[in-house]
Short mmCIF file of C-alpha atoms and ligand atoms in Angstrom, two decimals:
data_model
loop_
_atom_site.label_atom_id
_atom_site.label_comp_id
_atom_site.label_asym_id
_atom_site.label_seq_id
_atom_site.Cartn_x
_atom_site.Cartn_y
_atom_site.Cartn_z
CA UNK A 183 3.45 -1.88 -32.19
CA UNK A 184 1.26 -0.13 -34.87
CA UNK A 185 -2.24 -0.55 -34.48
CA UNK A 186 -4.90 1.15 -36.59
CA UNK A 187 -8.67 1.97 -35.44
CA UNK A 188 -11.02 3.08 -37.30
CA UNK A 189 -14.30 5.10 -35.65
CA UNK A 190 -17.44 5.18 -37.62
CA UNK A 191 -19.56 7.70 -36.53
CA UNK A 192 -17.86 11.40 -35.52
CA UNK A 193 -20.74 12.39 -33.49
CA UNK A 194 -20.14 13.07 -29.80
CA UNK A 195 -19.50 9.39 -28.75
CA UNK A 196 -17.44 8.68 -31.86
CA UNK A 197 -15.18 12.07 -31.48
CA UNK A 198 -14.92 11.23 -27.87
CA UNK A 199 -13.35 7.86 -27.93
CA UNK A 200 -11.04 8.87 -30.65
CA UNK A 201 -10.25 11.85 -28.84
CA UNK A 202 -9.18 9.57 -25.77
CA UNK A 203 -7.52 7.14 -28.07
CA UNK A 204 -5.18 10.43 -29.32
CA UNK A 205 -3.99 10.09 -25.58
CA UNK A 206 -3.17 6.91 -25.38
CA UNK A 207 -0.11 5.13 -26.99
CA UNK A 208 -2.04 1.77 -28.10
CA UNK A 209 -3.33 3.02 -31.62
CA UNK A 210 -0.71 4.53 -34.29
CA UNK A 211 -3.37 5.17 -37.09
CA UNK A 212 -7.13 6.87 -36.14
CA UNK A 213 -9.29 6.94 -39.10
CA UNK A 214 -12.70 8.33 -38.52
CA UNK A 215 -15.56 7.85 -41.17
CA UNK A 216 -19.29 9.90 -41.13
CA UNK A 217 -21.80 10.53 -43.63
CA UNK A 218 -21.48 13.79 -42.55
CA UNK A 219 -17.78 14.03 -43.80
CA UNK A 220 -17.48 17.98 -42.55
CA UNK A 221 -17.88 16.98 -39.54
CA UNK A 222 -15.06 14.11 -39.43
CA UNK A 223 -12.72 15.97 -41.32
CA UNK A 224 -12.93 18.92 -38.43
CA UNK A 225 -13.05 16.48 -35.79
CA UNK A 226 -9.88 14.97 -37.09
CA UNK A 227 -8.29 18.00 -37.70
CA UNK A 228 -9.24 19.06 -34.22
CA UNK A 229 -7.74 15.96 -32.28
CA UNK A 230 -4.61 15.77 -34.57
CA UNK A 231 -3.72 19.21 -33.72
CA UNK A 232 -3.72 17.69 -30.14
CA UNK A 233 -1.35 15.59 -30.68
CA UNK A 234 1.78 18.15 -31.55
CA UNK A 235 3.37 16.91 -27.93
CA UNK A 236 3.13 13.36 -28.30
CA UNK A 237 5.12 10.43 -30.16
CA UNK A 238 3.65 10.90 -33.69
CA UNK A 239 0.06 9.44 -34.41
CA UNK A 240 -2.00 9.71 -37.77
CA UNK A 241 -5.56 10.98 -37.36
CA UNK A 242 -7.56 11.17 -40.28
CA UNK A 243 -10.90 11.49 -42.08
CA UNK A 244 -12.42 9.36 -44.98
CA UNK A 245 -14.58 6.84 -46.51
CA UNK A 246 -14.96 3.17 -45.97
CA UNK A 247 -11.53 2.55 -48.21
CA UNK A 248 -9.73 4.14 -45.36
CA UNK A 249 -10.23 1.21 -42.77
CA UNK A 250 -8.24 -1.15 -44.78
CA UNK A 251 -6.23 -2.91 -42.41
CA UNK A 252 -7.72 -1.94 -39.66
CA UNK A 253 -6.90 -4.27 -36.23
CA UNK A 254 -10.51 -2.47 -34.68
CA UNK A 255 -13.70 -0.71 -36.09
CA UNK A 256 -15.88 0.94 -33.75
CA UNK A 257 -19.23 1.56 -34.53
CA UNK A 258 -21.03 4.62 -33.11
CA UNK A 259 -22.74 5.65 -36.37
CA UNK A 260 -26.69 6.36 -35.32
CA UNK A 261 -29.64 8.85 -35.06
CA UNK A 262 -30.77 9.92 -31.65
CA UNK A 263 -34.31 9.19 -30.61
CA UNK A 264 -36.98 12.46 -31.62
CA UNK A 265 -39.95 13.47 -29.68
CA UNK A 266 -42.82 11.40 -29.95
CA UNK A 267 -40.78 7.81 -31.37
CA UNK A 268 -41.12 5.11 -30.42
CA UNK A 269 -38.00 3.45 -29.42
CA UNK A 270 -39.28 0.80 -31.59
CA UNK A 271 -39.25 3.55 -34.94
CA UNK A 272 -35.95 4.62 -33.69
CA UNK A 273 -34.16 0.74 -33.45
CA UNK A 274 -35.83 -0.02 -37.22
CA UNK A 275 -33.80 3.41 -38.04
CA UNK A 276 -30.70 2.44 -36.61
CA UNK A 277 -31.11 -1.27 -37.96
CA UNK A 278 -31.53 -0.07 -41.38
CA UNK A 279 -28.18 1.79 -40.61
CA UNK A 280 -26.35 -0.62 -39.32
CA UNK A 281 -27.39 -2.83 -42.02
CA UNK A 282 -25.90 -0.42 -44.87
CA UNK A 283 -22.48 0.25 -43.08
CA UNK A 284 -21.78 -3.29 -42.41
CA UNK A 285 -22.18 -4.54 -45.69
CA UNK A 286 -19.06 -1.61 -46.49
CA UNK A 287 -16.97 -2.13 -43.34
CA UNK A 288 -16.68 -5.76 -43.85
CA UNK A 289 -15.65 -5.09 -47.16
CA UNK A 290 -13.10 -2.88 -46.15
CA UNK A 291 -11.90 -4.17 -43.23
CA UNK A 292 -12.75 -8.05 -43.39
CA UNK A 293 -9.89 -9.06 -40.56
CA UNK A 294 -10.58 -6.49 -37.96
CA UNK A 295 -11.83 -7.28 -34.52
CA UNK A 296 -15.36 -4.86 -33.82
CA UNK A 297 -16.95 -2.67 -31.13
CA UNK A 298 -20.75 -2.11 -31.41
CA UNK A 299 -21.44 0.94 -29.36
CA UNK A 300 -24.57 2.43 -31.37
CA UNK A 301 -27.97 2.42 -29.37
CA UNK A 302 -29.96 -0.30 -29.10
CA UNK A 303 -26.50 -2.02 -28.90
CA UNK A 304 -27.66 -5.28 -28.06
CA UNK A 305 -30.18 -5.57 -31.35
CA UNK A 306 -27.32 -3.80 -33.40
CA UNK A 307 -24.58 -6.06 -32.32
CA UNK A 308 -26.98 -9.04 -33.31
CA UNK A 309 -28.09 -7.46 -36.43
CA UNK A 310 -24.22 -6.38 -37.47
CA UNK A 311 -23.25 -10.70 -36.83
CA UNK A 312 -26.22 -11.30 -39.37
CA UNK A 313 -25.48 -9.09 -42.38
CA UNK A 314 -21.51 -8.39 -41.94
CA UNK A 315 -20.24 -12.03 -42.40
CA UNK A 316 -17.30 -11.36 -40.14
CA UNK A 317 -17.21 -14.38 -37.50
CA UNK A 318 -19.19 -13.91 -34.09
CA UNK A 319 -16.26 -14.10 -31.99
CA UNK A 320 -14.49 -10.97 -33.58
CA UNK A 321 -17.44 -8.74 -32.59
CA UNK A 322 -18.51 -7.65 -29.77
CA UNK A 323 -21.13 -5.21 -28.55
CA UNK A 324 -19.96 -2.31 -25.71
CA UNK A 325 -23.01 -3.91 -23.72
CA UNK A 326 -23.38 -3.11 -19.69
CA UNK A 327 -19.26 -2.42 -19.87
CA UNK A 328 -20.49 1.60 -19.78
CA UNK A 329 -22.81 0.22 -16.85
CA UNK A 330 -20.52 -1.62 -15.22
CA UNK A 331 -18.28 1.00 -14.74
CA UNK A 332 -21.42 3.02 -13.56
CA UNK A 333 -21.74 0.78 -10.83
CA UNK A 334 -18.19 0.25 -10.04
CA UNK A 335 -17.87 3.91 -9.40
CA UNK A 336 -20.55 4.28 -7.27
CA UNK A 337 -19.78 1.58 -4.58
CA UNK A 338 -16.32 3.10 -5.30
CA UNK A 339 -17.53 6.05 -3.97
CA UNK A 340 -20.03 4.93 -1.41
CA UNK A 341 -17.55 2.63 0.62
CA UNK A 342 -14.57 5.12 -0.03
CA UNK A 343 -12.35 2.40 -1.91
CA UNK A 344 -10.31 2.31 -5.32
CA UNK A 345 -12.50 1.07 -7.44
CA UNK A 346 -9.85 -1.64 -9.02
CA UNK A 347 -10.92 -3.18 -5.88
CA UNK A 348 -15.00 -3.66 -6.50
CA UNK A 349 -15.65 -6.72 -8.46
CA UNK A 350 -19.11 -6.25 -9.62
CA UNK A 351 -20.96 -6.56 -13.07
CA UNK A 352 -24.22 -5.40 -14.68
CA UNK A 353 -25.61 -8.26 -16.96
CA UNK A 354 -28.25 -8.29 -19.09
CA UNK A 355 -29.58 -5.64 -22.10
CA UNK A 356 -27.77 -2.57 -22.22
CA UNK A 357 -31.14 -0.81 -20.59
CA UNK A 358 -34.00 -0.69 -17.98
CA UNK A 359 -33.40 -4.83 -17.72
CA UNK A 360 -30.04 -4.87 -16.80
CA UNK A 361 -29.02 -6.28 -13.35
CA UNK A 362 -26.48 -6.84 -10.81
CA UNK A 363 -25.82 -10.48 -9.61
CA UNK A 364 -25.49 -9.30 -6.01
CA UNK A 365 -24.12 -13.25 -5.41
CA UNK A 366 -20.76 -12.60 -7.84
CA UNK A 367 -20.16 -9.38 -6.33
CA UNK A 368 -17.29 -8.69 -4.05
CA UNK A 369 -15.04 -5.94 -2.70
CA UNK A 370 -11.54 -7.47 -2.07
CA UNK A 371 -13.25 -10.62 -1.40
CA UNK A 372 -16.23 -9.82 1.22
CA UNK A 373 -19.61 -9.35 -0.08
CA UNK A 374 -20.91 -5.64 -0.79
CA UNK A 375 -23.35 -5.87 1.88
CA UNK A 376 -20.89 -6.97 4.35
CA UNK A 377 -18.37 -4.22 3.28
CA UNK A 378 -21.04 -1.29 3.23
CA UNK A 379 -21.95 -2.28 6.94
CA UNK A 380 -18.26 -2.96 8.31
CA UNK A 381 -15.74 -1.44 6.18
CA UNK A 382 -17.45 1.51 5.00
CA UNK A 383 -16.26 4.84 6.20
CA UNK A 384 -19.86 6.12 5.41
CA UNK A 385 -21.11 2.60 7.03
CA UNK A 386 -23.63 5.37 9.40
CA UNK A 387 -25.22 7.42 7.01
CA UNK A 388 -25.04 5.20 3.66
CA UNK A 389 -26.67 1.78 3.99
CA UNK A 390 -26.62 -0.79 1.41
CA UNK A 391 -29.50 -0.64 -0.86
CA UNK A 392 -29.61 -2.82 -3.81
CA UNK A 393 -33.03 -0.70 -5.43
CA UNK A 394 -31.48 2.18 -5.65
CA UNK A 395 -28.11 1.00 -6.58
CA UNK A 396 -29.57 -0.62 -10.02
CA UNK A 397 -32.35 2.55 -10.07
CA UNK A 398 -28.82 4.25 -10.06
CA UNK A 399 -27.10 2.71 -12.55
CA UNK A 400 -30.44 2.52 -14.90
CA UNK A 401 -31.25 6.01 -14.76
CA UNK A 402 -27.45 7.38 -15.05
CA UNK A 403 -27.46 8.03 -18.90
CA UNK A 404 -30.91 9.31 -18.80
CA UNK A 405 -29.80 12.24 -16.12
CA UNK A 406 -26.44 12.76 -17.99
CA UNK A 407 -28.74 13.15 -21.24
CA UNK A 408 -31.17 15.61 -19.36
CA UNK A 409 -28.43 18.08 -17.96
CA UNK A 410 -26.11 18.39 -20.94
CA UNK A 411 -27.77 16.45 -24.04
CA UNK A 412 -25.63 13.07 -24.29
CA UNK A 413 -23.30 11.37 -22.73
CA UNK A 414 -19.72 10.53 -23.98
CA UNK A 415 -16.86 10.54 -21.73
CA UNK A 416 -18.25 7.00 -19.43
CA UNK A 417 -18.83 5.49 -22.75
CA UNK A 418 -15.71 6.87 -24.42
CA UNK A 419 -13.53 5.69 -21.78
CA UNK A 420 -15.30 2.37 -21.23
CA UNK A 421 -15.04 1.50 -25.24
CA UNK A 422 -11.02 2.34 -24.99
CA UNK A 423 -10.72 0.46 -21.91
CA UNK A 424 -12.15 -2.82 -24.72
CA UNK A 425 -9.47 -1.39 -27.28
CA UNK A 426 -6.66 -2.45 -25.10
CA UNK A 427 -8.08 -5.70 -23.69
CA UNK A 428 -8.69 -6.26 -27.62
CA UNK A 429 -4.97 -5.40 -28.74
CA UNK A 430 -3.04 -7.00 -25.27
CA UNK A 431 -1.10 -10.28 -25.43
CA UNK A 432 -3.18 -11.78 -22.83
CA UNK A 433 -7.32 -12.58 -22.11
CA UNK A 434 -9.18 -10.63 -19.53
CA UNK A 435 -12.68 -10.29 -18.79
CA UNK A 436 -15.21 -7.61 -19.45
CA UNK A 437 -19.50 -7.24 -19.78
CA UNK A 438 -19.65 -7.20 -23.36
CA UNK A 439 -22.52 -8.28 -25.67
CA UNK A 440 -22.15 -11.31 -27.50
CA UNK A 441 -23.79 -13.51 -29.11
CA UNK A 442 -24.96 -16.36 -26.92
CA UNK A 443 -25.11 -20.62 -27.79
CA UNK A 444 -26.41 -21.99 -24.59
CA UNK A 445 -25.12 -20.07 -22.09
CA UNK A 446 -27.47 -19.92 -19.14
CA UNK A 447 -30.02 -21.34 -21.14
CA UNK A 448 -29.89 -18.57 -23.74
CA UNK A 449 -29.47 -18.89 -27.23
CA UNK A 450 -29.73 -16.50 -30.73
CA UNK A 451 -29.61 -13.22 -29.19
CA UNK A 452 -26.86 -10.86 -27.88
CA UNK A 453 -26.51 -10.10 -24.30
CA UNK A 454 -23.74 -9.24 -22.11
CA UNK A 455 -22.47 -11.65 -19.62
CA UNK A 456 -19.19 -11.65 -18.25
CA UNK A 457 -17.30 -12.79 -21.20
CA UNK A 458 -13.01 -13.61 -22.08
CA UNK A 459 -12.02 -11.68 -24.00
CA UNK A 460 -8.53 -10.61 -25.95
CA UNK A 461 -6.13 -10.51 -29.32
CA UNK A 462 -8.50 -13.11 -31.04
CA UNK A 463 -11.71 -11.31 -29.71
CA UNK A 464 -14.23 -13.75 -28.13
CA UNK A 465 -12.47 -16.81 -26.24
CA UNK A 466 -14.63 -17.87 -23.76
CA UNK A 467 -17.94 -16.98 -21.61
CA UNK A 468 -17.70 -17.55 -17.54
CA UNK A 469 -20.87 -19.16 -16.14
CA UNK A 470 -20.99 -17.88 -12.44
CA UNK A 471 -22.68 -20.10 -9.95
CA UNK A 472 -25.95 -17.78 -10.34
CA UNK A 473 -29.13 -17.66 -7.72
CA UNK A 474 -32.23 -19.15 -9.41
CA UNK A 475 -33.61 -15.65 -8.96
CA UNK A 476 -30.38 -13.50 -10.67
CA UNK A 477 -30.97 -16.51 -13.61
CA UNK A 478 -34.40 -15.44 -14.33
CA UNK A 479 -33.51 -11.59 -14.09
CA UNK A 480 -31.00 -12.59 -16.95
CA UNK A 481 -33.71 -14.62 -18.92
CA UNK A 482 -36.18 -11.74 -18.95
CA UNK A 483 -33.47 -9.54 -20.13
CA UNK A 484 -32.86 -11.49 -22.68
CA UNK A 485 -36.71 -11.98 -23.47
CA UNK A 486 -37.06 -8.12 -23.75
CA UNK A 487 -34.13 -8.07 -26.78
CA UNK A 488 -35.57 -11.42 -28.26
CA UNK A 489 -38.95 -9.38 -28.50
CA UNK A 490 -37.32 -6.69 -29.78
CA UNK A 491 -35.38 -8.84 -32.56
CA UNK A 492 -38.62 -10.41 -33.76
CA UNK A 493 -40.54 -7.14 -34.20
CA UNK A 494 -38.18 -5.70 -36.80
P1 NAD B 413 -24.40 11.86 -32.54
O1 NAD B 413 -25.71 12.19 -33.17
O2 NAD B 413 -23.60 12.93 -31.90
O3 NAD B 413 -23.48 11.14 -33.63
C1 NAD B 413 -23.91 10.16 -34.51
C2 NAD B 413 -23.10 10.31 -35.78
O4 NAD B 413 -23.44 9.22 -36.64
C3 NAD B 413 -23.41 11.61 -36.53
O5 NAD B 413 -22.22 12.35 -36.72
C4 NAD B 413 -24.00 11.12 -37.86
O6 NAD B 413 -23.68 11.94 -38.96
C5 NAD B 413 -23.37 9.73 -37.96
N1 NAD B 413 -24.07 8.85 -38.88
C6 NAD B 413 -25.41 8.66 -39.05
N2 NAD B 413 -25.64 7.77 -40.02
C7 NAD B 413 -24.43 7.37 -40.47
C8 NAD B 413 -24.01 6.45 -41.47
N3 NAD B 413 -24.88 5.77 -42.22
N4 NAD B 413 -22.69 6.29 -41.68
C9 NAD B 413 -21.77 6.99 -40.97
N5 NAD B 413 -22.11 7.86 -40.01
C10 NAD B 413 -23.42 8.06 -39.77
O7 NAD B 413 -24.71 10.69 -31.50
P2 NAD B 413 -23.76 10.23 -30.28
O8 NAD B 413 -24.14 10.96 -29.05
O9 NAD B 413 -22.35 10.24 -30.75
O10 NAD B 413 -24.24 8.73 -30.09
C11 NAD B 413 -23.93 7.77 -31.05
C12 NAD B 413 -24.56 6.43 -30.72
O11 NAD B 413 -23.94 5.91 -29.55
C13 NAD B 413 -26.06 6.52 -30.40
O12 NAD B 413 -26.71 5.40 -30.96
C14 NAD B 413 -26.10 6.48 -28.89
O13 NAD B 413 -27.31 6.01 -28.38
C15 NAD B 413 -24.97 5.49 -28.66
N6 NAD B 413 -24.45 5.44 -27.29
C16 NAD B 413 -24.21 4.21 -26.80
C17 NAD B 413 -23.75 4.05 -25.51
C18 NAD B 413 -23.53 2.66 -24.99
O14 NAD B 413 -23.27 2.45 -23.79
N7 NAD B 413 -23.62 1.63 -25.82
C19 NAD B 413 -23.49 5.19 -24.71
C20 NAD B 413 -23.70 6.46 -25.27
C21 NAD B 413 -24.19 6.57 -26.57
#
């Protein structure tokens, strides 16, 4: 089946996901878009060389007429944060950027489903639903799916297990609020704890600690940012992994940011809980059987996004 995306933004995170998308057979058309049109005309250049040993596969560079059509639009467009800002400063930057590209995409592309990935993802994806005009349930931001898979790796690792078989989320902002709900979290149906001190091979030198698991999964993009300057493979294979849940003929279910009416309590703001998702974008939100305690985690969470959303 021929499926075009389209990648705004051909920085690091933007190249990366359409680089992984050149390996993959579930996109037939890769258009990427930047202001800084050098840079995604070598970019797609670069990755459609790649492709000489593969089924065919368009890559190519261009403006906002070249996402007509498109079945996805990812959005990694953005400005990293400079010394001394405020990550307030740097949110009204990438708001005001947001703001300007979706008034184009949705004009280009009016029937495609979206990614947000751009940083502060949560306030973008809420500020994209405002000004585009596409419906809520055909966007969705990346949210804690990056930090998910964080996690997922390292009890993956810890407990010495494939991580298909770790069922556990990260809810909340995509940032320092995020959580685990420890109560909805299983490997192959026994509680972490349980499978940490029985199962593990490590069970004598690794205990289960749930402070530095989070601490771990918190701090993870600041330490890949501090040893090489950004991060982009997680993220790049995390936002693919939402391209084919997106384009497959059933529903799964992913952290993703959306836009919530009720849920938990929580209304007009953008948060990732664990959410249905599939060919028709949004279908459905699961509401787990929560501890009071993991429901307030989620409530300040979404507080510190609210906050955010009525300062700019
Ligand atoms: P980068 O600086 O390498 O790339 C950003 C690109 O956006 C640049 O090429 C720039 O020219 C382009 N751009 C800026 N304004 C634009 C506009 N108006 N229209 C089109 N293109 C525009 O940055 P990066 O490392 O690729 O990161 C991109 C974004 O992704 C950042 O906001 C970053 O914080 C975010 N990110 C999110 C996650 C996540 O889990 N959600 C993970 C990693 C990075």
């Amino acid at each position: 089946m021929a499926n075009k995306i389209t990648i705004i933004g051909a920085g690091s995170v933007g190249a990366t996901i359409a680089y992984t998308l050149s390996n993959e057979t579930i996109a037939t058309e890769l258009v990427l878009i930047d202001i800084n049109k050098k840079k995604a005309d070598g970019e797609a250049m670069d990755i459609l060389q790649g492709t000489a040993f593969r089924d065919p596969i368009t890559v190519v560079s261009g403006d906002y007429d070249a996402a007509k059509d498109s079945d996805i639009v990812i959005i990694t467009s953005g400005v990293a944060r400079k010394p001394g800002q405020t990550r307030l400063e740097l949110t009204k930057i990438n708001v005001g950027i947001i703001k300007d590209i979706a008034k184009n995409i949705a004009q280009a592309a009016p029937n495609a489903l979206y990614i947000i990935v751009s940083n502060p993802v949560d306030i973008l994806t809420y500020v994209f639903m405002k000004e585009s005009g596409i419906p809520e349930n055909r966007i969705i931001g990346s949210g804690t799916s990056l930090d998910t898979a964080r996690l997922r790796s390292l009890l993956a690792e810890e407990c010495c297990i494939s991580s298909k078989n770790v069922h556990a989320y990260i809810f909340g902002e995509h940032g320092d609020s995020s959580f685990v709900p420890w109560s909805a979290a299983h490997i192959a149906g026994i509680s972490i704890k349980e499978y940490y001190e029985k199962y593990s091979p490590n069970k004598d030198t690794i205990t289960f600690d749930p402070e530095r698991i989070i601490n771990y999964v918190r701090t993870s993009g600041g330490v890949v940012i501090a040893n090489k300057g950004a991060t982009f493979y997680a993220i790049a294979v995390s936002v693919v992994r939402l391209c084919k849940l997106l384009l497959s003929a059933h529903n799964s279910v992913a952290t993703v940011s959306t836009m919530m009416h009720g849920e938990y309590g929580l209304n007009d703001v953008c948060v990732s809980v664990s959410t249905v998702i599939g060919p028709k974008g949004v279908q459905d939100r699961i509401i787990l059987d929560l501890t009071d305690e993991e429901v307030e985690k989620l409530h300040y969470s979404a507080k510190q996004l609210r906050d955010m959303i009525d300062q700019i």
